[in-house]
Amino acid sequence: MKLYYKAGACSLASHIALEEAGIPYALEAVDLEAKKTESGGDFLAVNPKGYIPALVIDDGAVLTEGVAILLRIAAMAPEKGLAPAVGTQDYMKLLEWLVFIATELHKPAGIQFNPAMPEDGKTALKTVLGRRLDYLDKALGKGPFLMGERITVADFYLFTVFSWLPRLKIDTAAWPHVAAHFERIKVRPATQAVLKAEGLA
Ligand SMILES: N[C@@H](CCC(=O)N[C@@H](CS)C(=O)NCC(=O)O)C(=O)O
């Protein structure tokens, strides 16, 4: 199992999930500009879409798209309960959260790191992001995790995206429940180990 990643980027969620799942894995960093891997390989040969995360499963199959990778990792360690049983109402709820994070938080936040994004575009995206976080803050008030008492891979994804906000000059004080959730995930031993491994501790 090998995770292609970039420190602090969206692959951080998959990295935390692997660590929480207790699955043995290797890491390879990717230079996303040059599309080169740490060992000098052509990253486009791994993922022709050119983005991380990409997970190489032990049979050599390559899985891309963060949501798919997170669900795959959870399925590989069912005893950890990082996702409910497939097909159940709770599983659908988890999927709802994962899609919400991917489309309503990850993309509007992540695109603001693009140097070509004009300031007024960033402002518009920040407004949309703020509305989504307002909703999330109310939903998380019931906490402690997105799925209530149970921690799931969606929590690692939310942690990852929320970690970008200070770098985007977004004041997180408006969302105290999301900020408390962030701290809850941050102090977990698996998260701490991953942050250290990615040079972010
Ligand atoms: N749809 C993909 C998007 C992943 C994504 O946005 N990856 C970013 C880093 S967070 C990336 O690798 N960008 C480089 C590029 O698109 O060239 C997913 O959800 O996994």
mmCIF file with all atom_site columns, C-alpha atoms and ligand atoms in Angstrom:
data_model
loop_
_atom_site.group_PDB
_atom_site.id
_atom_site.type_symbol
_atom_site.label_atom_id
_atom_site.label_alt_id
_atom_site.label_comp_id
_atom_site.label_asym_id
_atom_site.label_entity_id
_atom_site.label_seq_id
_atom_site.pdbx_PDB_ins_code
_atom_site.Cartn_x
_atom_site.Cartn_y
_atom_site.Cartn_z
_atom_site.occupancy
_atom_site.B_iso_or_equiv
_atom_site.pdbx_formal_charge
_atom_site.auth_seq_id
_atom_site.auth_comp_id
_atom_site.auth_asym_id
_atom_site.auth_atom_id
_atom_site.pdbx_PDB_model_num
ATOM   1   C CA  . MET A 1 1   ? 0.000   0.000  0.000   1.00 0.00 ? 1   MET A CA  1
ATOM   2   C CA  . LYS A 1 2   ? 1.491   3.346  -0.984  1.00 0.00 ? 2   LYS A CA  1
ATOM   3   C CA  . LEU A 1 3   ? 0.010   6.814  -0.610  1.00 0.00 ? 3   LEU A CA  1
ATOM   4   C CA  . TYR A 1 4   ? 1.136   9.548  -2.974  1.00 0.00 ? 4   TYR A CA  1
ATOM   5   C CA  . TYR A 1 5   ? 0.797   12.800 -1.094  1.00 0.00 ? 5   TYR A CA  1
ATOM   6   C CA  . LYS A 1 6   ? 1.800   16.410 -0.665  1.00 0.00 ? 6   LYS A CA  1
ATOM   7   C CA  . ALA A 1 7   ? 2.443   17.685 2.857   1.00 0.00 ? 7   ALA A CA  1
ATOM   8   C CA  . GLY A 1 8   ? -0.621  19.448 4.268   1.00 0.00 ? 8   GLY A CA  1
ATOM   9   C CA  . ALA A 1 9   ? -2.699  19.005 1.118   1.00 0.00 ? 9   ALA A CA  1
ATOM   10  C CA  . CYS A 1 10  ? -5.949  17.027 0.827   1.00 0.00 ? 10  CYS A CA  1
ATOM   11  C CA  . SER A 1 11  ? -3.984  13.758 0.949   1.00 0.00 ? 11  SER A CA  1
ATOM   12  C CA  . LEU A 1 12  ? -3.523  14.501 4.667   1.00 0.00 ? 12  LEU A CA  1
ATOM   13  C CA  . ALA A 1 13  ? -7.009  13.037 5.295   1.00 0.00 ? 13  ALA A CA  1
ATOM   14  C CA  . SER A 1 14  ? -6.068  9.734  3.635   1.00 0.00 ? 14  SER A CA  1
ATOM   15  C CA  . HIS A 1 15  ? -2.787  9.692  5.543   1.00 0.00 ? 15  HIS A CA  1
ATOM   16  C CA  . ILE A 1 16  ? -4.586  10.122 8.891   1.00 0.00 ? 16  ILE A CA  1
ATOM   17  C CA  . ALA A 1 17  ? -7.114  7.444  7.895   1.00 0.00 ? 17  ALA A CA  1
ATOM   18  C CA  . LEU A 1 18  ? -4.303  4.967  7.121   1.00 0.00 ? 18  LEU A CA  1
ATOM   19  C CA  . GLU A 1 19  ? -2.684  5.687  10.458  1.00 0.00 ? 19  GLU A CA  1
ATOM   20  C CA  . GLU A 1 20  ? -5.968  5.397  12.376  1.00 0.00 ? 20  GLU A CA  1
ATOM   21  C CA  . ALA A 1 21  ? -6.780  2.168  10.530  1.00 0.00 ? 21  ALA A CA  1
ATOM   22  C CA  . GLY A 1 22  ? -3.438  0.687  11.587  1.00 0.00 ? 22  GLY A CA  1
ATOM   23  C CA  . ILE A 1 23  ? -2.743  -0.486 8.047   1.00 0.00 ? 23  ILE A CA  1
ATOM   24  C CA  . PRO A 1 24  ? 0.933   -0.748 7.015   1.00 0.00 ? 24  PRO A CA  1
ATOM   25  C CA  . TYR A 1 25  ? 1.687   1.756  4.263   1.00 0.00 ? 25  TYR A CA  1
ATOM   26  C CA  . ALA A 1 26  ? 4.472   3.580  2.475   1.00 0.00 ? 26  ALA A CA  1
ATOM   27  C CA  . LEU A 1 27  ? 4.486   7.234  1.469   1.00 0.00 ? 27  LEU A CA  1
ATOM   28  C CA  . GLU A 1 28  ? 5.801   9.011  -1.570  1.00 0.00 ? 28  GLU A CA  1
ATOM   29  C CA  . ALA A 1 29  ? 5.704   12.788 -1.873  1.00 0.00 ? 29  ALA A CA  1
ATOM   30  C CA  . VAL A 1 30  ? 4.740   14.380 -5.181  1.00 0.00 ? 30  VAL A CA  1
ATOM   31  C CA  . ASP A 1 31  ? 5.945   17.616 -6.731  1.00 0.00 ? 31  ASP A CA  1
ATOM   32  C CA  . LEU A 1 32  ? 2.602   18.752 -8.136  1.00 0.00 ? 32  LEU A CA  1
ATOM   33  C CA  . GLU A 1 33  ? 4.132   21.418 -10.372 1.00 0.00 ? 33  GLU A CA  1
ATOM   34  C CA  . ALA A 1 34  ? 6.628   19.093 -12.020 1.00 0.00 ? 34  ALA A CA  1
ATOM   35  C CA  . LYS A 1 35  ? 4.330   16.024 -11.720 1.00 0.00 ? 35  LYS A CA  1
ATOM   36  C CA  . LYS A 1 36  ? 7.336   14.117 -10.400 1.00 0.00 ? 36  LYS A CA  1
ATOM   37  C CA  . THR A 1 37  ? 7.434   11.769 -7.452  1.00 0.00 ? 37  THR A CA  1
ATOM   38  C CA  . GLU A 1 38  ? 10.017  11.936 -4.698  1.00 0.00 ? 38  GLU A CA  1
ATOM   39  C CA  . SER A 1 39  ? 11.907  8.988  -6.216  1.00 0.00 ? 39  SER A CA  1
ATOM   40  C CA  . GLY A 1 40  ? 12.046  10.710 -9.623  1.00 0.00 ? 40  GLY A CA  1
ATOM   41  C CA  . GLY A 1 41  ? 9.087   8.870  -11.162 1.00 0.00 ? 41  GLY A CA  1
ATOM   42  C CA  . ASP A 1 42  ? 6.491   10.307 -13.518 1.00 0.00 ? 42  ASP A CA  1
ATOM   43  C CA  . PHE A 1 43  ? 3.434   10.986 -11.356 1.00 0.00 ? 43  PHE A CA  1
ATOM   44  C CA  . LEU A 1 44  ? 1.182   11.140 -14.423 1.00 0.00 ? 44  LEU A CA  1
ATOM   45  C CA  . ALA A 1 45  ? 1.959   7.460  -14.940 1.00 0.00 ? 45  ALA A CA  1
ATOM   46  C CA  . VAL A 1 46  ? 0.467   6.832  -11.482 1.00 0.00 ? 46  VAL A CA  1
ATOM   47  C CA  . ASN A 1 47  ? -2.487  9.203  -11.785 1.00 0.00 ? 47  ASN A CA  1
ATOM   48  C CA  . PRO A 1 48  ? -3.041  10.661 -15.266 1.00 0.00 ? 48  PRO A CA  1
ATOM   49  C CA  . LYS A 1 49  ? -5.314  13.265 -13.608 1.00 0.00 ? 49  LYS A CA  1
ATOM   50  C CA  . GLY A 1 50  ? -2.142  14.679 -12.059 1.00 0.00 ? 50  GLY A CA  1
ATOM   51  C CA  . TYR A 1 51  ? -3.424  15.208 -8.549  1.00 0.00 ? 51  TYR A CA  1
ATOM   52  C CA  . ILE A 1 52  ? -3.036  13.676 -5.139  1.00 0.00 ? 52  ILE A CA  1
ATOM   53  C CA  . PRO A 1 53  ? -4.140  11.661 -3.224  1.00 0.00 ? 53  PRO A CA  1
ATOM   54  C CA  . ALA A 1 54  ? -3.449  8.427  -5.101  1.00 0.00 ? 54  ALA A CA  1
ATOM   55  C CA  . LEU A 1 55  ? -3.350  5.114  -3.297  1.00 0.00 ? 55  LEU A CA  1
ATOM   56  C CA  . VAL A 1 56  ? -1.592  2.109  -4.766  1.00 0.00 ? 56  VAL A CA  1
ATOM   57  C CA  . ILE A 1 57  ? -3.207  -0.999 -3.336  1.00 0.00 ? 57  ILE A CA  1
ATOM   58  C CA  . ASP A 1 58  ? -1.095  -4.086 -2.756  1.00 0.00 ? 58  ASP A CA  1
ATOM   59  C CA  . ASP A 1 59  ? -2.303  -5.748 -5.965  1.00 0.00 ? 59  ASP A CA  1
ATOM   60  C CA  . GLY A 1 60  ? -0.932  -2.732 -7.871  1.00 0.00 ? 60  GLY A CA  1
ATOM   61  C CA  . ALA A 1 61  ? -4.338  -1.164 -8.563  1.00 0.00 ? 61  ALA A CA  1
ATOM   62  C CA  . VAL A 1 62  ? -4.348  2.610  -8.260  1.00 0.00 ? 62  VAL A CA  1
ATOM   63  C CA  . LEU A 1 63  ? -7.263  4.326  -6.555  1.00 0.00 ? 63  LEU A CA  1
ATOM   64  C CA  . THR A 1 64  ? -7.763  8.080  -6.842  1.00 0.00 ? 64  THR A CA  1
ATOM   65  C CA  . GLU A 1 65  ? -10.317 10.592 -5.501  1.00 0.00 ? 65  GLU A CA  1
ATOM   66  C CA  . GLY A 1 66  ? -10.074 11.311 -1.799  1.00 0.00 ? 66  GLY A CA  1
ATOM   67  C CA  . VAL A 1 67  ? -13.603 10.158 -0.964  1.00 0.00 ? 67  VAL A CA  1
ATOM   68  C CA  . ALA A 1 68  ? -13.061 6.773  -2.651  1.00 0.00 ? 68  ALA A CA  1
ATOM   69  C CA  . ILE A 1 69  ? -9.691  6.375  -0.938  1.00 0.00 ? 69  ILE A CA  1
ATOM   70  C CA  . LEU A 1 70  ? -11.128 7.195  2.493   1.00 0.00 ? 70  LEU A CA  1
ATOM   71  C CA  . LEU A 1 71  ? -13.942 4.667  2.066   1.00 0.00 ? 71  LEU A CA  1
ATOM   72  C CA  . ARG A 1 72  ? -11.463 2.039  0.809   1.00 0.00 ? 72  ARG A CA  1
ATOM   73  C CA  . ILE A 1 73  ? -9.232  2.550  3.839   1.00 0.00 ? 73  ILE A CA  1
ATOM   74  C CA  . ALA A 1 74  ? -12.215 2.283  6.200   1.00 0.00 ? 74  ALA A CA  1
ATOM   75  C CA  . ALA A 1 75  ? -13.277 -0.942 4.434   1.00 0.00 ? 75  ALA A CA  1
ATOM   76  C CA  . MET A 1 76  ? -9.797  -2.419 4.892   1.00 0.00 ? 76  MET A CA  1
ATOM   77  C CA  . ALA A 1 77  ? -10.039 -2.109 8.681   1.00 0.00 ? 77  ALA A CA  1
ATOM   78  C CA  . PRO A 1 78  ? -13.692 -2.821 9.518   1.00 0.00 ? 78  PRO A CA  1
ATOM   79  C CA  . GLU A 1 79  ? -12.807 -3.499 13.153  1.00 0.00 ? 79  GLU A CA  1
ATOM   80  C CA  . LYS A 1 80  ? -11.851 0.185  13.569  1.00 0.00 ? 80  LYS A CA  1
ATOM   81  C CA  . GLY A 1 81  ? -15.379 1.320  12.644  1.00 0.00 ? 81  GLY A CA  1
ATOM   82  C CA  . LEU A 1 82  ? -14.172 4.287  10.568  1.00 0.00 ? 82  LEU A CA  1
ATOM   83  C CA  . ALA A 1 83  ? -17.274 3.897  8.366   1.00 0.00 ? 83  ALA A CA  1
ATOM   84  C CA  . PRO A 1 84  ? -20.663 2.286  9.015   1.00 0.00 ? 84  PRO A CA  1
ATOM   85  C CA  . ALA A 1 85  ? -21.604 -0.921 7.172   1.00 0.00 ? 85  ALA A CA  1
ATOM   86  C CA  . VAL A 1 86  ? -22.080 -0.366 3.434   1.00 0.00 ? 86  VAL A CA  1
ATOM   87  C CA  . GLY A 1 87  ? -25.671 0.268  2.386   1.00 0.00 ? 87  GLY A CA  1
ATOM   88  C CA  . THR A 1 88  ? -26.986 1.231  5.808   1.00 0.00 ? 88  THR A CA  1
ATOM   89  C CA  . GLN A 1 89  ? -28.683 4.530  6.536   1.00 0.00 ? 89  GLN A CA  1
ATOM   90  C CA  . ASP A 1 90  ? -25.593 5.592  8.500   1.00 0.00 ? 90  ASP A CA  1
ATOM   91  C CA  . TYR A 1 91  ? -23.351 4.763  5.553   1.00 0.00 ? 91  TYR A CA  1
ATOM   92  C CA  . MET A 1 92  ? -25.453 7.022  3.332   1.00 0.00 ? 92  MET A CA  1
ATOM   93  C CA  . LYS A 1 93  ? -25.156 9.776  5.940   1.00 0.00 ? 93  LYS A CA  1
ATOM   94  C CA  . LEU A 1 94  ? -21.367 9.364  5.917   1.00 0.00 ? 94  LEU A CA  1
ATOM   95  C CA  . LEU A 1 95  ? -21.401 9.598  2.132   1.00 0.00 ? 95  LEU A CA  1
ATOM   96  C CA  . GLU A 1 96  ? -23.480 12.774 2.433   1.00 0.00 ? 96  GLU A CA  1
ATOM   97  C CA  . TRP A 1 97  ? -20.826 14.310 4.680   1.00 0.00 ? 97  TRP A CA  1
ATOM   98  C CA  . LEU A 1 98  ? -17.958 13.203 2.433   1.00 0.00 ? 98  LEU A CA  1
ATOM   99  C CA  . VAL A 1 99  ? -19.565 14.696 -0.662  1.00 0.00 ? 99  VAL A CA  1
ATOM   100 C CA  . PHE A 1 100 ? -20.390 17.887 1.250   1.00 0.00 ? 100 PHE A CA  1
ATOM   101 C CA  . ILE A 1 101 ? -16.774 18.254 2.342   1.00 0.00 ? 101 ILE A CA  1
ATOM   102 C CA  . ALA A 1 102 ? -15.407 17.432 -1.124  1.00 0.00 ? 102 ALA A CA  1
ATOM   103 C CA  . THR A 1 103 ? -17.653 19.740 -3.112  1.00 0.00 ? 103 THR A CA  1
ATOM   104 C CA  . GLU A 1 104 ? -18.765 22.458 -0.714  1.00 0.00 ? 104 GLU A CA  1
ATOM   105 C CA  . LEU A 1 105 ? -15.585 22.913 1.374   1.00 0.00 ? 105 LEU A CA  1
ATOM   106 C CA  . HIS A 1 106 ? -12.530 21.302 -0.251  1.00 0.00 ? 106 HIS A CA  1
ATOM   107 C CA  . LYS A 1 107 ? -12.977 22.779 -3.734  1.00 0.00 ? 107 LYS A CA  1
ATOM   108 C CA  . PRO A 1 108 ? -14.009 26.351 -2.797  1.00 0.00 ? 108 PRO A CA  1
ATOM   109 C CA  . ALA A 1 109 ? -11.150 26.455 -0.282  1.00 0.00 ? 109 ALA A CA  1
ATOM   110 C CA  . GLY A 1 110 ? -8.480  24.626 -2.295  1.00 0.00 ? 110 GLY A CA  1
ATOM   111 C CA  . ILE A 1 111 ? -8.922  26.663 -5.459  1.00 0.00 ? 111 ILE A CA  1
ATOM   112 C CA  . GLN A 1 112 ? -8.002  29.823 -3.545  1.00 0.00 ? 112 GLN A CA  1
ATOM   113 C CA  . PHE A 1 113 ? -4.409  28.563 -3.342  1.00 0.00 ? 113 PHE A CA  1
ATOM   114 C CA  . ASN A 1 114 ? -4.184  28.911 -7.107  1.00 0.00 ? 114 ASN A CA  1
ATOM   115 C CA  . PRO A 1 115 ? -2.044  32.033 -7.715  1.00 0.00 ? 115 PRO A CA  1
ATOM   116 C CA  . ALA A 1 116 ? -4.100  32.761 -10.858 1.00 0.00 ? 116 ALA A CA  1
ATOM   117 C CA  . MET A 1 117 ? -7.296  33.195 -8.808  1.00 0.00 ? 117 MET A CA  1
ATOM   118 C CA  . PRO A 1 118 ? -8.268  36.900 -8.794  1.00 0.00 ? 118 PRO A CA  1
ATOM   119 C CA  . GLU A 1 119 ? -9.007  38.614 -5.462  1.00 0.00 ? 119 GLU A CA  1
ATOM   120 C CA  . ASP A 1 120 ? -12.698 39.157 -6.226  1.00 0.00 ? 120 ASP A CA  1
ATOM   121 C CA  . GLY A 1 121 ? -13.026 35.461 -7.100  1.00 0.00 ? 121 GLY A CA  1
ATOM   122 C CA  . LYS A 1 122 ? -11.468 34.573 -3.755  1.00 0.00 ? 122 LYS A CA  1
ATOM   123 C CA  . THR A 1 123 ? -13.871 36.920 -1.968  1.00 0.00 ? 123 THR A CA  1
ATOM   124 C CA  . ALA A 1 124 ? -16.879 35.271 -3.634  1.00 0.00 ? 124 ALA A CA  1
ATOM   125 C CA  . LEU A 1 125 ? -15.614 31.812 -2.699  1.00 0.00 ? 125 LEU A CA  1
ATOM   126 C CA  . LYS A 1 126 ? -14.999 32.912 0.902   1.00 0.00 ? 126 LYS A CA  1
ATOM   127 C CA  . THR A 1 127 ? -18.641 34.031 1.125   1.00 0.00 ? 127 THR A CA  1
ATOM   128 C CA  . VAL A 1 128 ? -19.915 30.645 -0.073  1.00 0.00 ? 128 VAL A CA  1
ATOM   129 C CA  . LEU A 1 129 ? -17.483 28.816 2.205   1.00 0.00 ? 129 LEU A CA  1
ATOM   130 C CA  . GLY A 1 130 ? -18.649 30.921 5.150   1.00 0.00 ? 130 GLY A CA  1
ATOM   131 C CA  . ARG A 1 131 ? -22.282 29.903 4.540   1.00 0.00 ? 131 ARG A CA  1
ATOM   132 C CA  . ARG A 1 132 ? -21.348 26.227 4.402   1.00 0.00 ? 132 ARG A CA  1
ATOM   133 C CA  . LEU A 1 133 ? -19.336 26.551 7.608   1.00 0.00 ? 133 LEU A CA  1
ATOM   134 C CA  . ASP A 1 134 ? -22.260 28.317 9.309   1.00 0.00 ? 134 ASP A CA  1
ATOM   135 C CA  . TYR A 1 135 ? -24.393 25.261 8.524   1.00 0.00 ? 135 TYR A CA  1
ATOM   136 C CA  . LEU A 1 136 ? -21.650 22.890 9.635   1.00 0.00 ? 136 LEU A CA  1
ATOM   137 C CA  . ASP A 1 137 ? -21.102 24.730 12.900  1.00 0.00 ? 137 ASP A CA  1
ATOM   138 C CA  . LYS A 1 138 ? -24.758 24.193 13.851  1.00 0.00 ? 138 LYS A CA  1
ATOM   139 C CA  . ALA A 1 139 ? -24.642 20.524 12.804  1.00 0.00 ? 139 ALA A CA  1
ATOM   140 C CA  . LEU A 1 140 ? -21.457 19.940 14.797  1.00 0.00 ? 140 LEU A CA  1
ATOM   141 C CA  . GLY A 1 141 ? -22.964 21.527 17.899  1.00 0.00 ? 141 GLY A CA  1
ATOM   142 C CA  . LYS A 1 142 ? -24.426 18.069 18.549  1.00 0.00 ? 142 LYS A CA  1
ATOM   143 C CA  . GLY A 1 143 ? -20.886 16.563 18.114  1.00 0.00 ? 143 GLY A CA  1
ATOM   144 C CA  . PRO A 1 144 ? -18.361 15.463 19.071  1.00 0.00 ? 144 PRO A CA  1
ATOM   145 C CA  . PHE A 1 145 ? -17.904 14.091 15.524  1.00 0.00 ? 145 PHE A CA  1
ATOM   146 C CA  . LEU A 1 146 ? -19.743 14.525 12.222  1.00 0.00 ? 146 LEU A CA  1
ATOM   147 C CA  . MET A 1 147 ? -21.529 11.218 12.752  1.00 0.00 ? 147 MET A CA  1
ATOM   148 C CA  . GLY A 1 148 ? -22.226 11.956 16.440  1.00 0.00 ? 148 GLY A CA  1
ATOM   149 C CA  . GLU A 1 149 ? -20.394 9.807  18.968  1.00 0.00 ? 149 GLU A CA  1
ATOM   150 C CA  . ARG A 1 150 ? -18.583 7.821  16.314  1.00 0.00 ? 150 ARG A CA  1
ATOM   151 C CA  . ILE A 1 151 ? -15.403 9.027  14.594  1.00 0.00 ? 151 ILE A CA  1
ATOM   152 C CA  . THR A 1 152 ? -15.268 8.324  10.858  1.00 0.00 ? 152 THR A CA  1
ATOM   153 C CA  . VAL A 1 153 ? -13.055 9.113  7.893   1.00 0.00 ? 153 VAL A CA  1
ATOM   154 C CA  . ALA A 1 154 ? -15.175 12.227 7.245   1.00 0.00 ? 154 ALA A CA  1
ATOM   155 C CA  . ASP A 1 155 ? -13.726 13.770 10.423  1.00 0.00 ? 155 ASP A CA  1
ATOM   156 C CA  . PHE A 1 156 ? -10.184 13.462 9.039   1.00 0.00 ? 156 PHE A CA  1
ATOM   157 C CA  . TYR A 1 157 ? -11.295 15.111 5.793   1.00 0.00 ? 157 TYR A CA  1
ATOM   158 C CA  . LEU A 1 158 ? -12.963 18.014 7.605   1.00 0.00 ? 158 LEU A CA  1
ATOM   159 C CA  . PHE A 1 159 ? -9.873  18.424 9.810   1.00 0.00 ? 159 PHE A CA  1
ATOM   160 C CA  . THR A 1 160 ? -7.704  18.654 6.698   1.00 0.00 ? 160 THR A CA  1
ATOM   161 C CA  . VAL A 1 161 ? -9.771  21.298 4.915   1.00 0.00 ? 161 VAL A CA  1
ATOM   162 C CA  . PHE A 1 162 ? -10.260 23.367 8.088   1.00 0.00 ? 162 PHE A CA  1
ATOM   163 C CA  . SER A 1 163 ? -6.479  23.378 8.611   1.00 0.00 ? 163 SER A CA  1
ATOM   164 C CA  . TRP A 1 164 ? -6.118  25.458 5.416   1.00 0.00 ? 164 TRP A CA  1
ATOM   165 C CA  . LEU A 1 165 ? -8.321  28.354 6.548   1.00 0.00 ? 165 LEU A CA  1
ATOM   166 C CA  . PRO A 1 166 ? -5.685  30.392 8.439   1.00 0.00 ? 166 PRO A CA  1
ATOM   167 C CA  . ARG A 1 167 ? -3.422  30.188 5.355   1.00 0.00 ? 167 ARG A CA  1
ATOM   168 C CA  . LEU A 1 168 ? -6.328  31.582 3.330   1.00 0.00 ? 168 LEU A CA  1
ATOM   169 C CA  . LYS A 1 169 ? -6.609  34.419 5.876   1.00 0.00 ? 169 LYS A CA  1
ATOM   170 C CA  . ILE A 1 170 ? -10.026 33.223 7.010   1.00 0.00 ? 170 ILE A CA  1
ATOM   171 C CA  . ASP A 1 171 ? -10.732 33.903 10.673  1.00 0.00 ? 171 ASP A CA  1
ATOM   172 C CA  . THR A 1 172 ? -12.106 30.654 12.118  1.00 0.00 ? 172 THR A CA  1
ATOM   173 C CA  . ALA A 1 173 ? -13.535 32.308 15.266  1.00 0.00 ? 173 ALA A CA  1
ATOM   174 C CA  . ALA A 1 174 ? -16.991 32.441 13.659  1.00 0.00 ? 174 ALA A CA  1
ATOM   175 C CA  . TRP A 1 175 ? -17.258 28.634 13.796  1.00 0.00 ? 175 TRP A CA  1
ATOM   176 C CA  . PRO A 1 176 ? -16.436 27.566 17.375  1.00 0.00 ? 176 PRO A CA  1
ATOM   177 C CA  . HIS A 1 177 ? -17.877 24.056 17.038  1.00 0.00 ? 177 HIS A CA  1
ATOM   178 C CA  . VAL A 1 178 ? -15.897 23.346 13.872  1.00 0.00 ? 178 VAL A CA  1
ATOM   179 C CA  . ALA A 1 179 ? -12.802 24.792 15.556  1.00 0.00 ? 179 ALA A CA  1
ATOM   180 C CA  . ALA A 1 180 ? -13.370 22.527 18.592  1.00 0.00 ? 180 ALA A CA  1
ATOM   181 C CA  . HIS A 1 181 ? -13.778 19.544 16.249  1.00 0.00 ? 181 HIS A CA  1
ATOM   182 C CA  . PHE A 1 182 ? -10.454 20.482 14.616  1.00 0.00 ? 182 PHE A CA  1
ATOM   183 C CA  . GLU A 1 183 ? -8.708  20.463 18.013  1.00 0.00 ? 183 GLU A CA  1
ATOM   184 C CA  . ARG A 1 184 ? -10.367 17.131 18.893  1.00 0.00 ? 184 ARG A CA  1
ATOM   185 C CA  . ILE A 1 185 ? -8.901  15.494 15.782  1.00 0.00 ? 185 ILE A CA  1
ATOM   186 C CA  . LYS A 1 186 ? -5.565  17.285 16.082  1.00 0.00 ? 186 LYS A CA  1
ATOM   187 C CA  . VAL A 1 187 ? -4.705  15.850 19.507  1.00 0.00 ? 187 VAL A CA  1
ATOM   188 C CA  . ARG A 1 188 ? -5.292  12.243 18.481  1.00 0.00 ? 188 ARG A CA  1
ATOM   189 C CA  . PRO A 1 189 ? -2.075  10.197 18.449  1.00 0.00 ? 189 PRO A CA  1
ATOM   190 C CA  . ALA A 1 190 ? -2.602  9.166  14.808  1.00 0.00 ? 190 ALA A CA  1
ATOM   191 C CA  . THR A 1 191 ? -3.002  12.797 13.702  1.00 0.00 ? 191 THR A CA  1
ATOM   192 C CA  . GLN A 1 192 ? 0.045   13.858 15.676  1.00 0.00 ? 192 GLN A CA  1
ATOM   193 C CA  . ALA A 1 193 ? 2.123   11.061 14.094  1.00 0.00 ? 193 ALA A CA  1
ATOM   194 C CA  . VAL A 1 194 ? 0.951   12.054 10.613  1.00 0.00 ? 194 VAL A CA  1
ATOM   195 C CA  . LEU A 1 195 ? 1.584   15.779 11.146  1.00 0.00 ? 195 LEU A CA  1
ATOM   196 C CA  . LYS A 1 196 ? 5.097   14.912 12.297  1.00 0.00 ? 196 LYS A CA  1
ATOM   197 C CA  . ALA A 1 197 ? 5.675   12.609 9.304   1.00 0.00 ? 197 ALA A CA  1
ATOM   198 C CA  . GLU A 1 198 ? 4.544   15.383 6.918   1.00 0.00 ? 198 GLU A CA  1
ATOM   199 C CA  . GLY A 1 199 ? 6.768   17.939 8.671   1.00 0.00 ? 199 GLY A CA  1
ATOM   200 C CA  . LEU A 1 200 ? 3.781   19.920 9.954   1.00 0.00 ? 200 LEU A CA  1
ATOM   201 C CA  . ALA A 1 201 ? 4.006   19.319 13.714  1.00 0.00 ? 201 ALA A CA  1
HETATM 202 N N1  . LIG B 2 .   ? -11.083 15.397 -6.999  1.00 0.00 ? 1   LIG B N1  1
HETATM 203 C C1  . LIG B 2 .   ? -9.841  15.196 -6.307  1.00 0.00 ? 1   LIG B C1  1
HETATM 204 C C2  . LIG B 2 .   ? -9.132  16.525 -6.144  1.00 0.00 ? 1   LIG B C2  1
HETATM 205 C C3  . LIG B 2 .   ? -7.832  16.377 -5.382  1.00 0.00 ? 1   LIG B C3  1
HETATM 206 C C4  . LIG B 2 .   ? -7.099  17.707 -5.327  1.00 0.00 ? 1   LIG B C4  1
HETATM 207 O O1  . LIG B 2 .   ? -7.693  18.790 -5.418  1.00 0.00 ? 1   LIG B O1  1
HETATM 208 N N2  . LIG B 2 .   ? -5.770  17.619 -5.140  1.00 0.00 ? 1   LIG B N2  1
HETATM 209 C C5  . LIG B 2 .   ? -4.927  18.802 -5.149  1.00 0.00 ? 1   LIG B C5  1
HETATM 210 C C6  . LIG B 2 .   ? -4.210  18.977 -3.815  1.00 0.00 ? 1   LIG B C6  1
HETATM 211 S S1  . LIG B 2 .   ? -5.362  19.187 -2.461  1.00 0.00 ? 1   LIG B S1  1
HETATM 212 C C7  . LIG B 2 .   ? -3.869  18.619 -6.212  1.00 0.00 ? 1   LIG B C7  1
HETATM 213 O O2  . LIG B 2 .   ? -3.206  17.606 -6.261  1.00 0.00 ? 1   LIG B O2  1
HETATM 214 N N3  . LIG B 2 .   ? -3.745  19.607 -7.103  1.00 0.00 ? 1   LIG B N3  1
HETATM 215 C C8  . LIG B 2 .   ? -2.759  19.578 -8.144  1.00 0.00 ? 1   LIG B C8  1
HETATM 216 C C9  . LIG B 2 .   ? -3.353  19.632 -9.508  1.00 0.00 ? 1   LIG B C9  1
HETATM 217 O O3  . LIG B 2 .   ? -4.586  19.593 -9.649  1.00 0.00 ? 1   LIG B O3  1
HETATM 218 O O4  . LIG B 2 .   ? -2.575  19.705 -10.462 1.00 0.00 ? 1   LIG B O4  1
HETATM 219 C C10 . LIG B 2 .   ? -10.054 14.519 -4.957  1.00 0.00 ? 1   LIG B C10 1
HETATM 220 O O5  . LIG B 2 .   ? -11.079 14.828 -4.333  1.00 0.00 ? 1   LIG B O5  1
HETATM 221 O O6  . LIG B 2 .   ? -9.223  13.686 -4.549  1.00 0.00 ? 1   LIG B O6  1
#
